[in-house]
mmCIF file of C-alpha atoms and ligand atoms in Angstrom:
data_model
loop_
_atom_site.group_PDB
_atom_site.id
_atom_site.type_symbol
_atom_site.label_atom_id
_atom_site.label_comp_id
_atom_site.label_asym_id
_atom_site.label_seq_id
_atom_site.Cartn_x
_atom_site.Cartn_y
_atom_site.Cartn_z
ATOM 1 C CA MET A 1 29.910 -179.824 -44.063
ATOM 2 C CA GLY A 2 27.446 -178.346 -46.495
ATOM 3 C CA LYS A 3 26.410 -179.962 -49.762
ATOM 4 C CA LEU A 4 27.538 -177.222 -51.854
ATOM 5 C CA ASP A 5 30.664 -176.209 -50.032
ATOM 6 C CA GLY A 6 33.029 -174.116 -52.482
ATOM 7 C CA ARG A 7 30.603 -174.012 -55.224
ATOM 8 C CA VAL A 8 29.517 -170.693 -56.971
ATOM 9 C CA VAL A 9 25.877 -170.566 -58.448
ATOM 10 C CA ILE A 10 24.015 -168.274 -60.371
ATOM 11 C CA VAL A 11 20.369 -168.293 -59.595
ATOM 12 C CA THR A 12 17.959 -166.450 -61.782
ATOM 13 C CA GLY A 13 14.575 -164.811 -60.900
ATOM 14 C CA ALA A 14 15.847 -165.050 -56.932
ATOM 15 C CA ALA A 15 14.287 -162.044 -55.682
ATOM 16 C CA ARG A 16 11.266 -163.873 -54.523
ATOM 17 C CA GLY A 17 9.275 -167.285 -54.929
ATOM 18 C CA GLN A 18 11.388 -170.551 -55.577
ATOM 19 C CA GLY A 19 14.492 -168.694 -56.538
ATOM 20 C CA GLU A 20 14.510 -166.939 -53.439
ATOM 21 C CA GLN A 21 14.069 -170.266 -51.845
ATOM 22 C CA GLU A 22 16.967 -171.968 -53.713
ATOM 23 C CA ALA A 23 19.254 -168.880 -53.204
ATOM 24 C CA ARG A 24 18.746 -169.241 -49.460
ATOM 25 C CA LEU A 25 19.004 -172.880 -49.311
ATOM 26 C CA PHE A 26 22.280 -172.887 -51.502
ATOM 27 C CA ALA A 27 23.870 -170.226 -49.177
ATOM 28 C CA ALA A 28 22.843 -172.545 -46.173
ATOM 29 C CA GLU A 29 24.689 -175.409 -47.852
ATOM 30 C CA GLY A 30 27.887 -173.468 -48.234
ATOM 31 C CA ALA A 31 27.515 -171.935 -52.003
ATOM 32 C CA ALA A 32 28.379 -168.565 -52.907
ATOM 33 C CA VAL A 33 25.412 -167.191 -54.942
ATOM 34 C CA LEU A 34 24.834 -164.673 -57.342
ATOM 35 C CA LEU A 35 21.208 -163.786 -57.583
ATOM 36 C CA GLY A 36 19.585 -162.301 -60.784
ATOM 37 C CA ASP A 37 16.394 -160.737 -61.232
ATOM 38 C CA VAL A 38 14.583 -157.677 -62.559
ATOM 39 C CA LEU A 39 12.771 -156.788 -59.097
ATOM 40 C CA ASP A 40 16.153 -155.010 -57.807
ATOM 41 C CA GLY A 41 14.655 -153.966 -54.304
ATOM 42 C CA GLN A 42 13.580 -157.453 -53.396
ATOM 43 C CA GLY A 43 16.661 -159.108 -54.712
ATOM 44 C CA GLU A 44 18.977 -156.774 -53.091
ATOM 45 C CA ALA A 45 17.368 -157.376 -49.852
ATOM 46 C CA VAL A 46 17.615 -161.117 -50.204
ATOM 47 C CA ALA A 47 21.313 -160.858 -51.077
ATOM 48 C CA LYS A 48 21.833 -158.630 -47.936
ATOM 49 C CA ASP A 49 20.163 -161.060 -45.678
ATOM 50 C CA LEU A 50 22.335 -163.961 -47.059
ATOM 51 C CA GLY A 51 25.579 -161.828 -46.240
ATOM 52 C CA GLY A 52 29.012 -161.999 -47.942
ATOM 53 C CA ALA A 53 28.591 -165.110 -49.894
ATOM 54 C CA ALA A 54 25.757 -163.487 -51.855
ATOM 55 C CA ARG A 55 25.443 -160.665 -54.389
ATOM 56 C CA TYR A 56 22.523 -159.379 -56.186
ATOM 57 C CA VAL A 57 22.762 -157.982 -59.997
ATOM 58 C CA ARG A 58 20.163 -157.072 -62.279
ATOM 59 C CA LEU A 59 19.695 -159.841 -64.672
ATOM 60 C CA ASP A 60 17.075 -159.664 -67.184
ATOM 61 C CA VAL A 61 17.349 -163.194 -68.855
ATOM 62 C CA GLY A 62 16.074 -162.288 -71.985
ATOM 63 C CA ARG A 63 19.169 -159.815 -72.615
ATOM 64 C CA GLN A 64 22.462 -161.471 -73.869
ATOM 65 C CA GLU A 65 24.223 -158.437 -72.375
ATOM 66 C CA ASP A 66 22.844 -158.845 -68.902
ATOM 67 C CA TRP A 67 24.141 -162.517 -68.854
ATOM 68 C CA VAL A 68 27.577 -161.325 -69.916
ATOM 69 C CA ALA A 69 27.615 -158.696 -67.028
ATOM 70 C CA ALA A 70 26.248 -161.358 -64.569
ATOM 71 C CA VAL A 71 28.967 -163.903 -65.474
ATOM 72 C CA ALA A 72 31.547 -161.138 -65.040
ATOM 73 C CA ALA A 73 30.054 -160.142 -61.827
ATOM 74 C CA ALA A 74 30.113 -163.688 -60.500
ATOM 75 C CA LYS A 75 33.617 -164.151 -61.426
ATOM 76 C CA GLU A 76 34.870 -160.817 -59.822
ATOM 77 C CA SER A 77 32.996 -161.654 -56.647
ATOM 78 C CA PHE A 78 33.627 -165.336 -56.241
ATOM 79 C CA GLY A 79 36.329 -166.004 -58.827
ATOM 80 C CA ARG A 80 34.410 -168.506 -60.863
ATOM 81 C CA VAL A 81 31.099 -170.177 -61.638
ATOM 82 C CA ASP A 82 30.171 -173.752 -61.379
ATOM 83 C CA GLY A 83 26.484 -174.172 -61.247
ATOM 84 C CA LEU A 84 23.367 -172.195 -62.814
ATOM 85 C CA VAL A 85 19.684 -172.532 -61.822
ATOM 86 C CA ASN A 86 17.635 -171.136 -64.698
ATOM 87 C CA ASN A 87 14.636 -170.282 -62.584
ATOM 88 C CA ALA A 88 13.340 -167.086 -63.820
ATOM 89 C CA GLY A 89 9.943 -167.229 -65.579
ATOM 90 C CA ILE A 90 6.273 -165.657 -66.198
ATOM 91 C CA LEU A 91 3.088 -166.820 -66.852
ATOM 92 C CA ARG A 92 0.312 -165.498 -68.752
ATOM 93 C CA PHE A 93 -3.264 -166.746 -68.934
ATOM 94 C CA ASN A 94 -4.868 -166.553 -72.415
ATOM 95 C CA GLU A 95 -6.897 -168.827 -75.167
ATOM 96 C CA LEU A 96 -4.357 -169.657 -77.878
ATOM 97 C CA THR A 97 -6.398 -167.963 -80.662
ATOM 98 C CA ALA A 98 -6.838 -164.836 -78.490
ATOM 99 C CA THR A 99 -3.212 -164.562 -77.478
ATOM 100 C CA PRO A 100 -1.405 -161.615 -79.158
ATOM 101 C CA LEU A 101 1.758 -162.333 -81.052
ATOM 102 C CA GLU A 102 3.558 -159.898 -78.563
ATOM 103 C CA GLU A 103 2.322 -161.627 -75.388
ATOM 104 C CA PHE A 104 3.505 -165.012 -76.860
ATOM 105 C CA GLU A 105 6.882 -163.625 -77.857
ATOM 106 C CA GLN A 106 7.425 -161.964 -74.375
ATOM 107 C CA VAL A 107 6.839 -165.279 -72.589
ATOM 108 C CA VAL A 108 9.030 -167.175 -75.093
ATOM 109 C CA ARG A 109 11.802 -164.310 -74.566
ATOM 110 C CA VAL A 110 11.644 -164.692 -70.666
ATOM 111 C CA ASN A 111 11.258 -168.561 -70.281
ATOM 112 C CA GLN A 112 12.691 -169.896 -73.287
ATOM 113 C CA VAL A 113 15.417 -167.547 -74.792
ATOM 114 C CA GLY A 114 16.261 -166.832 -71.131
ATOM 115 C CA ALA A 115 17.199 -170.460 -70.243
ATOM 116 C CA PHE A 116 19.041 -170.640 -73.688
ATOM 117 C CA LEU A 117 21.075 -167.700 -72.703
ATOM 118 C CA GLY A 118 21.943 -168.770 -69.528
ATOM 119 C CA ILE A 119 23.060 -172.220 -70.959
ATOM 120 C CA LYS A 120 25.012 -170.421 -73.784
ATOM 121 C CA HIS A 121 26.899 -167.861 -71.538
ATOM 122 C CA VAL A 122 27.423 -170.244 -68.276
ATOM 123 C CA ALA A 123 28.201 -173.527 -69.583
ATOM 124 C CA PRO A 124 31.657 -172.334 -71.065
ATOM 125 C CA GLU A 125 32.410 -170.951 -67.573
ATOM 126 C CA LEU A 126 31.201 -174.424 -65.938
ATOM 127 C CA ALA A 127 33.664 -176.085 -68.444
ATOM 128 C CA ALA A 128 36.469 -173.872 -67.395
ATOM 129 C CA ALA A 129 35.968 -174.640 -63.745
ATOM 130 C CA GLY A 130 36.204 -178.384 -64.581
ATOM 131 C CA GLY A 131 32.520 -179.071 -64.523
ATOM 132 C CA GLY A 132 29.435 -178.093 -62.964
ATOM 133 C CA THR A 133 25.583 -178.325 -63.057
ATOM 134 C CA ILE A 134 22.575 -176.754 -64.913
ATOM 135 C CA VAL A 135 19.179 -177.042 -63.381
ATOM 136 C CA ASN A 136 16.403 -175.579 -65.681
ATOM 137 C CA THR A 137 12.934 -175.070 -64.348
ATOM 138 C CA SER A 138 10.158 -176.172 -66.560
ATOM 139 C CA SER A 139 6.954 -177.250 -65.424
ATOM 140 C CA TYR A 140 4.094 -179.932 -65.326
ATOM 141 C CA THR A 141 2.760 -177.962 -68.194
ATOM 142 C CA GLY A 142 5.868 -178.984 -70.234
ATOM 143 C CA LEU A 143 5.061 -182.641 -69.997
ATOM 144 C CA THR A 144 1.127 -182.477 -69.954
ATOM 145 C CA GLY A 145 -1.238 -180.042 -71.625
ATOM 146 C CA MET A 146 -3.116 -177.271 -69.768
ATOM 147 C CA ALA A 147 -5.793 -175.106 -71.212
ATOM 148 C CA TYR A 148 -5.437 -171.201 -71.270
ATOM 149 C CA VAL A 149 -1.542 -171.127 -70.585
ATOM 150 C CA GLY A 150 -0.588 -172.075 -74.368
ATOM 151 C CA ALA A 151 2.538 -169.784 -74.566
ATOM 152 C CA TYR A 152 3.688 -170.932 -71.087
ATOM 153 C CA ALA A 153 3.193 -174.584 -72.017
ATOM 154 C CA ALA A 154 5.087 -174.212 -75.136
ATOM 155 C CA THR A 155 8.108 -172.789 -73.519
ATOM 156 C CA LYS A 156 8.240 -175.221 -70.641
ATOM 157 C CA ALA A 157 8.125 -178.074 -73.206
ATOM 158 C CA ALA A 158 10.873 -176.566 -75.024
ATOM 159 C CA ILE A 159 13.024 -176.503 -72.031
ATOM 160 C CA VAL A 160 12.652 -179.980 -71.292
ATOM 161 C CA GLY A 161 14.097 -180.351 -74.921
ATOM 162 C CA LEU A 162 16.816 -177.767 -74.464
ATOM 163 C CA THR A 163 17.863 -179.874 -71.299
ATOM 164 C CA ARG A 164 18.195 -183.102 -73.017
ATOM 165 C CA VAL A 165 20.262 -181.530 -75.938
ATOM 166 C CA ALA A 166 22.505 -179.498 -73.538
ATOM 167 C CA ALA A 167 23.002 -182.555 -71.355
ATOM 168 C CA LEU A 168 24.235 -184.460 -74.339
ATOM 169 C CA GLU A 169 26.383 -181.795 -75.629
ATOM 170 C CA LEU A 170 27.973 -180.843 -72.191
ATOM 171 C CA ALA A 171 28.521 -184.055 -70.471
ATOM 172 C CA ALA A 172 32.272 -184.351 -71.932
ATOM 173 C CA SER A 173 32.878 -181.236 -70.243
ATOM 174 C CA GLY A 174 31.796 -182.713 -66.890
ATOM 175 C CA ILE A 175 28.335 -180.751 -66.909
ATOM 176 C CA ARG A 176 25.152 -182.181 -65.718
ATOM 177 C CA VAL A 177 21.903 -180.645 -67.066
ATOM 178 C CA ASN A 178 18.762 -181.484 -65.480
ATOM 179 C CA ALA A 179 15.105 -179.908 -65.338
ATOM 180 C CA MET A 180 12.330 -179.605 -62.665
ATOM 181 C CA CYS A 181 8.829 -179.783 -63.466
ATOM 182 C CA PRO A 182 6.921 -178.545 -60.549
ATOM 183 C CA GLY A 183 3.216 -178.640 -60.212
ATOM 184 C CA ALA A 184 1.463 -175.707 -58.560
ATOM 185 C CA VAL A 185 3.580 -174.162 -56.116
ATOM 186 C CA ASP A 186 2.618 -171.415 -53.363
ATOM 187 C CA THR A 187 4.442 -168.450 -54.923
ATOM 188 C CA PRO A 188 3.311 -164.919 -56.432
ATOM 189 C CA MET A 189 3.060 -166.605 -59.751
ATOM 190 C CA ALA A 190 0.446 -169.402 -58.648
ATOM 191 C CA SER A 191 -0.929 -167.145 -55.666
ATOM 192 C CA PRO A 192 -1.240 -163.649 -56.745
ATOM 193 C CA GLY A 193 -2.725 -162.884 -53.140
ATOM 194 C CA GLN A 194 0.766 -163.035 -51.998
ATOM 195 C CA VAL A 195 1.898 -159.915 -54.152
ATOM 196 C CA ASP A 196 -1.616 -158.208 -53.720
ATOM 197 C CA PRO A 197 -3.662 -159.468 -50.536
ATOM 198 C CA ALA A 198 -6.838 -157.482 -51.741
ATOM 199 C CA SER A 199 -6.838 -159.562 -55.079
ATOM 200 C CA LEU A 200 -7.960 -162.655 -53.151
ATOM 201 C CA ASP A 201 -10.664 -162.695 -50.688
ATOM 202 C CA ASP A 202 -10.989 -165.552 -48.159
ATOM 203 C CA GLU A 203 -13.703 -167.186 -50.321
ATOM 204 C CA ALA A 204 -11.277 -167.081 -53.212
ATOM 205 C CA ARG A 205 -8.555 -168.497 -51.125
ATOM 206 C CA GLU A 206 -10.538 -171.337 -49.867
ATOM 207 C CA ALA A 207 -11.691 -172.153 -53.214
ATOM 208 C CA MET A 208 -8.274 -172.401 -54.239
ATOM 209 C CA ALA A 209 -7.380 -174.716 -51.444
ATOM 210 C CA GLU A 210 -10.399 -177.038 -52.142
ATOM 211 C CA LEU A 211 -9.338 -177.132 -55.912
ATOM 212 C CA TYR A 212 -5.810 -178.433 -54.940
ATOM 213 C CA ARG A 213 -7.526 -180.959 -52.194
ATOM 214 C CA LYS A 214 -9.339 -182.418 -55.142
ATOM 215 C CA VAL A 215 -7.007 -182.615 -58.070
ATOM 216 C CA VAL A 216 -3.580 -183.091 -56.224
ATOM 217 C CA PRO A 217 -3.257 -186.490 -54.690
ATOM 218 C CA LEU A 218 -1.196 -185.047 -51.780
ATOM 219 C CA GLY A 219 -3.955 -182.664 -51.360
ATOM 220 C CA ARG A 220 -2.153 -179.469 -51.295
ATOM 221 C CA VAL A 221 -0.301 -176.820 -53.240
ATOM 222 C CA GLY A 222 3.359 -177.158 -53.119
ATOM 223 C CA ARG A 223 5.825 -175.104 -51.111
ATOM 224 C CA PRO A 224 8.958 -173.138 -52.878
ATOM 225 C CA GLU A 225 11.206 -174.797 -50.168
ATOM 226 C CA GLU A 226 10.240 -178.195 -51.476
ATOM 227 C CA ILE A 227 11.089 -177.213 -55.034
ATOM 228 C CA ALA A 228 14.545 -175.673 -53.464
ATOM 229 C CA ARG A 229 15.183 -179.085 -52.166
ATOM 230 C CA LEU A 230 14.997 -180.809 -55.440
ATOM 231 C CA ALA A 231 17.238 -177.994 -57.041
ATOM 232 C CA LEU A 232 19.933 -178.778 -54.311
ATOM 233 C CA PHE A 233 19.815 -182.441 -55.154
ATOM 234 C CA LEU A 234 20.359 -181.646 -58.693
ATOM 235 C CA THR A 235 22.924 -179.367 -58.222
ATOM 236 C CA SER A 236 24.916 -181.411 -55.665
ATOM 237 C CA GLU A 237 26.841 -184.536 -55.697
ATOM 238 C CA ASP A 238 23.899 -186.525 -54.528
ATOM 239 C CA SER A 239 22.682 -186.387 -58.104
ATOM 240 C CA SER A 240 26.131 -187.285 -59.584
ATOM 241 C CA TYR A 241 24.859 -189.980 -62.177
ATOM 242 C CA ILE A 242 21.944 -188.188 -63.467
ATOM 243 C CA THR A 243 21.717 -185.903 -66.332
ATOM 244 C CA GLY A 244 19.205 -185.096 -69.017
ATOM 245 C CA GLN A 245 16.287 -185.797 -67.074
ATOM 246 C CA PRO A 246 12.981 -183.713 -66.355
ATOM 247 C CA PHE A 247 11.982 -184.224 -62.618
ATOM 248 C CA VAL A 248 8.279 -184.097 -61.830
ATOM 249 C CA ILE A 249 7.292 -182.422 -58.456
ATOM 250 C CA ASP A 250 3.665 -182.100 -58.144
ATOM 251 C CA GLY A 251 2.043 -184.072 -55.335
ATOM 252 C CA GLY A 252 1.185 -186.737 -57.790
ATOM 253 C CA TRP A 253 -1.095 -184.382 -59.712
ATOM 254 C CA THR A 254 0.214 -185.926 -63.139
ATOM 255 C CA ALA A 255 0.350 -189.448 -62.115
ATOM 256 C CA GLY A 256 -2.904 -190.285 -63.276
ATOM 257 C CA VAL A 257 -6.759 -190.319 -62.793
ATOM 258 C CA SER A 258 -8.436 -191.344 -59.669
ATOM 259 C CA LEU A 259 -12.232 -192.261 -59.994
ATOM 260 C CA LEU A 260 -12.867 -192.184 -56.217
HETATM 261 P P1 NAD B 301 7.560 -165.904 -59.118
HETATM 262 O O1 NAD B 301 6.758 -165.096 -59.959
HETATM 263 O O2 NAD B 301 7.199 -165.752 -57.556
HETATM 264 O O3 NAD B 301 9.070 -165.753 -59.414
HETATM 265 C C1 NAD B 301 9.621 -165.542 -60.830
HETATM 266 C C2 NAD B 301 10.710 -164.745 -60.554
HETATM 267 O O4 NAD B 301 11.316 -164.307 -61.897
HETATM 268 C C3 NAD B 301 10.186 -163.462 -59.975
HETATM 269 O O5 NAD B 301 11.249 -162.733 -58.884
HETATM 270 C C4 NAD B 301 10.541 -162.425 -61.228
HETATM 271 O O6 NAD B 301 10.818 -161.045 -60.681
HETATM 272 C C5 NAD B 301 11.579 -163.188 -61.884
HETATM 273 N N1 NAD B 301 11.595 -162.918 -63.346
HETATM 274 C C6 NAD B 301 10.577 -162.499 -64.034
HETATM 275 N N2 NAD B 301 10.886 -161.992 -65.503
HETATM 276 C C7 NAD B 301 12.172 -161.962 -65.333
HETATM 277 C C8 NAD B 301 13.463 -161.662 -66.169
HETATM 278 N N3 NAD B 301 13.077 -161.420 -67.568
HETATM 279 N N4 NAD B 301 14.656 -161.827 -65.885
HETATM 280 C C9 NAD B 301 14.887 -162.107 -64.670
HETATM 281 N N5 NAD B 301 13.984 -162.581 -63.534
HETATM 282 C C10 NAD B 301 12.748 -162.422 -63.974
HETATM 283 O O7 NAD B 301 7.237 -167.548 -59.397
HETATM 284 P P2 NAD B 301 7.792 -168.816 -58.946
HETATM 285 O O8 NAD B 301 6.884 -169.875 -58.591
HETATM 286 O O9 NAD B 301 8.954 -168.697 -58.139
HETATM 287 O O10 NAD B 301 8.532 -169.354 -60.427
HETATM 288 C C11 NAD B 301 9.755 -169.782 -60.402
HETATM 289 C C12 NAD B 301 9.889 -170.658 -61.639
HETATM 290 O O11 NAD B 301 9.133 -171.863 -61.411
HETATM 291 C C13 NAD B 301 9.347 -170.105 -63.072
HETATM 292 O O12 NAD B 301 10.282 -170.564 -64.132
HETATM 293 C C14 NAD B 301 7.975 -170.901 -63.156
HETATM 294 O O13 NAD B 301 7.622 -170.713 -64.380
HETATM 295 C C15 NAD B 301 8.296 -171.948 -62.644
HETATM 296 N N6 NAD B 301 7.136 -172.779 -62.257
HETATM 297 C C16 NAD B 301 6.439 -172.288 -61.030
HETATM 298 C C17 NAD B 301 5.011 -172.924 -60.989
HETATM 299 C C18 NAD B 301 4.145 -172.304 -59.778
HETATM 300 O O14 NAD B 301 3.084 -172.923 -59.760
HETATM 301 N N7 NAD B 301 4.486 -171.287 -58.912
HETATM 302 C C19 NAD B 301 4.953 -174.086 -61.310
HETATM 303 C C20 NAD B 301 5.632 -174.784 -62.135
HETATM 304 C C21 NAD B 301 6.712 -174.042 -62.657
#
């Protein structure tokens, strides 16, 4: 018995990183998974690897028409939808006063509008299926500040707000809505060397590891598989009495300050 037997879940940003691990774990737990992303080659490859209970569609989360098509594709392939993981996101480093308006709006479009559109278009399907779950991907920067990621942090705080309101409005339809707030996770977003090994030499890699050893109480960066397990918990019956909450998963980074 899998924890998601019979469930049909849309995962955005599923071509790599946390979304890929969520899609893989959900499929292993019995769910049919619709993977959405803008990296078509990688997304198709992950879906192919997962076999018949997975399908990839191009889903730019900031485009309403893509959501309409993705929901239709999920229903056509799997009959219904009863879960959503709003995972897709982008990160830009910049000082606030130096951030071009276009860059700020681009981050908002993907991270914040993307999550809003996901809730808007998928929640009615979950209600029609008799209930379901939505897991939004915020960040620890949605709960604390972090210099030089102002646009990103603003969208991640907005996702916590969206999560609470969606939980209140959708509870009567049997839909639970929660948010994950990961700390640093070892994916291409936080470790660009994964995409372009030449961009990080051994010294830079060791400097990153040393930084995490110092600032994260558990002494290391998180693994995408660990975030996927939280997404599974929030999507499965194991979290049946939980809704409207942000869950921090950061190795203790935001627990407080240690003087020693
Ligand atoms: P990642 O960059 O490896 O994966 C992000 C995925 O989203 C990619 O596959 C990318 O193609 C996809 N994507 C980007 N724009 C998209 C769009 N418009 N439509 C659809 N898909 C799009 O990074 P990740 O760490 O796996 O990120 C997953 C989520 O976790 C993001 O929301 C991110 O903000 C959040 N997060 C990451 C970290 C971290 O340290 N890696 C920490 C906290 C939160």
